[in-house]
Every structure is written in structure tokens, then in C-alpha cells.
Amino acid sequence: MSTSHTPSNDRLKDGTGPLLSREQLKHLEDRLLQERKKALRGLGVFNEAARLDRSSDDSDLSAYTDHMADQGTEAMEREKAALFATKEGRYLYRIEEALRRLYRDPDNFGRCHATGKAIAFERLDALPHARYCIEYKRELEARGG
């Protein structure tokens, strides 16, 4: 007897039951937790850099003012860092939202939020927080969304 479960083995004849096997769900949980850790680490690096940047601004007691070009470069760097933090923050939110879906309703994890169809495991493995099947995502992108 095989210890591996495939979704088709776990699904009932009427099509109900889990979309993914226990092993697949565990794999996706591990992937989501890895991605969460990576995003948190990225945000931590940003927070530390921002803290150091603020402290260096406070300690700059030089009699000379910065050149306008330097100020512009620093402002641009701060904007890029803030954009990165916002992007990482949104990514972290999507990961945590996927973990909530996985824990609340594992039998339906991997179901497209738009069509109700199963999202291919290969897509979930590559993008474990995916909410849409590839067909619907392509349709969305074709419409400019």
C-alpha cells in the first residue's frame, strides 16, 4: 500500500473532497512559511536600514550643508526603500492570507476564487499564495487587470 496520496484518490465520486493530498498541502504550507520568513527578513533589513538612515541624519552636525544633488539622491533612495517595504508588505499579506485559507479550509485550498476550478499544483508550487487558476489569471491580464 502506497503512503502517497493523490488528490484524485482522496476525492469522492461526486467530485467532493480535498483538492490536494495531505502531502501536497504540507508541501505548500512549508513553502508559504519559507516565503513568509523571507519576506519578514526583507522587511527587517528595510527597518534596520531606515533606522540607521534616521540616526545618521540626526548625527550629521557638519557645518556644511549637503549639495542639492546629494539630497535628491538620498530622497530617491528613501523612496525606493519605501516602495520596497510596501511591496514586501503586500507580499507578506498575500502569504499570510494564503496560510489562513490553508488552515481554515484545507479541502478547498487551491480552488480558484473566480471560477471555482482547481488551481494546478504546479502553479501553487511556484506561487503558493495564488488565488486564481492560470486560465483566469491570463484572462484578467488580457483585460488589463
Coordinates of C-alpha atoms in Angstrom, one line a residue:
M1 CA 0.0 0.0 0.0
S2 CA 1.4 3.4 -1.0
T3 CA 1.7 6.2 1.6
S4 CA 1.4 8.8 -1.1
H5 CA -2.0 10.3 -1.7
T6 CA -3.0 11.9 -4.9
P7 CA -6.0 14.3 -5.0
S8 CA -7.9 12.0 -7.3
N9 CA -7.6 9.2 -4.7
D10 CA -8.9 11.4 -1.9
R11 CA -11.8 12.9 -3.9
L12 CA -15.2 11.2 -3.7
K13 CA -17.0 10.0 -6.8
D14 CA -19.3 13.1 -6.7
G15 CA -16.2 15.4 -7.0
T16 CA -16.3 16.5 -3.4
G17 CA -13.4 16.1 -1.0
P18 CA -10.0 17.7 -0.9
L19 CA -8.4 19.3 -4.0
L20 CA -4.9 18.4 -2.8
S21 CA -3.4 15.5 -1.0
R22 CA -2.1 15.8 2.6
E23 CA 1.4 15.7 1.3
Q24 CA 0.8 18.5 -1.2
L25 CA -0.9 20.6 1.5
K26 CA 2.1 20.1 3.8
H27 CA 4.5 21.0 1.0
L28 CA 2.6 24.2 0.2
E29 CA 2.4 25.1 3.9
D30 CA 6.2 24.7 4.1
R31 CA 6.6 26.8 1.0
L32 CA 4.4 29.5 2.4
L33 CA 6.2 29.5 5.7
Q34 CA 9.5 29.8 3.9
E35 CA 8.3 32.7 1.8
R36 CA 6.9 34.4 5.0
K37 CA 10.2 34.1 6.7
K38 CA 12.0 35.6 3.6
A39 CA 9.5 38.5 3.4
L40 CA 9.9 39.2 7.2
R41 CA 13.6 39.1 6.8
G42 CA 13.4 41.6 3.9
L43 CA 11.2 43.9 5.9
G44 CA 13.6 43.6 8.9
V45 CA 16.5 44.7 6.7
F46 CA 14.5 47.6 5.5
N47 CA 13.5 48.6 9.0
E48 CA 17.1 48.4 10.2
A49 CA 18.4 50.5 7.2
A50 CA 15.7 53.1 7.8
R51 CA 16.6 53.3 11.5
L52 CA 20.3 53.7 10.6
D53 CA 19.5 56.3 8.0
R54 CA 17.5 58.3 10.5
S55 CA 20.2 58.1 13.1
S56 CA 22.9 59.3 10.6
D57 CA 20.6 62.2 9.7
D58 CA 20.4 63.2 13.4
S59 CA 24.1 62.9 14.0
D60 CA 25.2 64.9 10.9
L61 CA 26.4 68.1 12.7
S62 CA 28.6 69.2 9.9
A63 CA 28.9 72.9 9.3
Y64 CA 28.5 72.2 5.6
T65 CA 25.1 71.6 4.0
D66 CA 24.5 68.8 1.6
H67 CA 24.7 69.5 -2.1
M68 CA 21.2 69.6 -3.7
A69 CA 22.1 66.6 -5.9
D70 CA 23.1 64.6 -2.8
Q71 CA 19.8 65.5 -1.2
G72 CA 17.9 64.4 -4.3
T73 CA 19.8 61.1 -4.4
E74 CA 19.1 60.4 -0.7
A75 CA 15.4 61.3 -1.2
M76 CA 15.2 58.9 -4.2
E77 CA 16.9 56.1 -2.2
R78 CA 14.4 56.6 0.6
E79 CA 11.5 56.5 -1.9
K80 CA 12.9 53.2 -3.4
A81 CA 13.3 51.7 0.1
A82 CA 9.7 52.7 1.0
L83 CA 8.4 51.2 -2.3
F84 CA 10.3 48.0 -1.5
A85 CA 8.8 47.9 2.0
T86 CA 5.3 48.5 0.6
K87 CA 5.8 45.7 -2.0
E88 CA 7.2 43.3 0.6
G89 CA 4.4 44.2 3.0
R90 CA 1.8 43.4 0.3
Y91 CA 3.6 40.2 -0.5
L92 CA 3.7 39.2 3.2
Y93 CA -0.1 40.0 3.5
R94 CA -0.8 37.7 0.5
I95 CA 1.3 34.9 2.1
E96 CA -0.4 35.2 5.4
E97 CA -3.8 35.3 3.8
A98 CA -2.9 32.1 1.9
L99 CA -1.9 30.4 5.2
R100 CA -5.2 31.5 6.8
R101 CA -7.1 29.9 3.8
L102 CA -5.0 26.7 4.1
Y103 CA -5.6 26.4 7.9
R104 CA -9.3 27.3 7.8
D105 CA -10.4 25.2 4.8
P106 CA -7.7 22.8 3.6
D107 CA -10.1 20.8 1.5
N108 CA -10.7 23.9 -0.7
F109 CA -7.2 25.3 -0.7
G110 CA -6.2 25.5 -4.3
R111 CA -9.6 26.4 -5.6
C112 CA -9.7 29.4 -8.0
H113 CA -11.6 32.3 -6.3
A114 CA -13.1 33.4 -9.6
T115 CA -14.0 30.1 -11.4
G116 CA -14.1 27.5 -8.6
K117 CA -11.8 25.3 -10.6
A118 CA -8.8 23.6 -9.1
I119 CA -5.5 25.5 -9.4
A120 CA -2.8 23.2 -10.8
F121 CA -0.4 22.0 -8.1
E122 CA 2.5 23.1 -10.4
R123 CA 1.2 26.7 -10.2
L124 CA 0.7 26.5 -6.5
D125 CA 4.2 25.1 -6.0
A126 CA 5.6 28.0 -8.0
L127 CA 3.3 30.6 -6.4
P128 CA 1.8 29.1 -3.2
H129 CA -0.3 32.2 -2.5
A130 CA -2.0 32.0 -5.9
R131 CA -5.8 32.8 -5.7
Y132 CA -6.6 32.2 -9.4
C133 CA -6.1 29.4 -11.8
I134 CA -3.8 30.2 -14.7
E135 CA -6.6 30.4 -17.2
Y136 CA -8.5 33.1 -15.3
K137 CA -5.2 34.9 -14.5
R138 CA -4.4 35.1 -18.2
E139 CA -7.9 36.3 -18.9
L140 CA -7.5 39.0 -16.3
E141 CA -4.2 40.1 -17.7
A142 CA -5.6 40.2 -21.2
R143 CA -8.3 42.6 -19.9
G144 CA -5.6 44.7 -18.3
G145 CA -6.3 43.7 -14.7

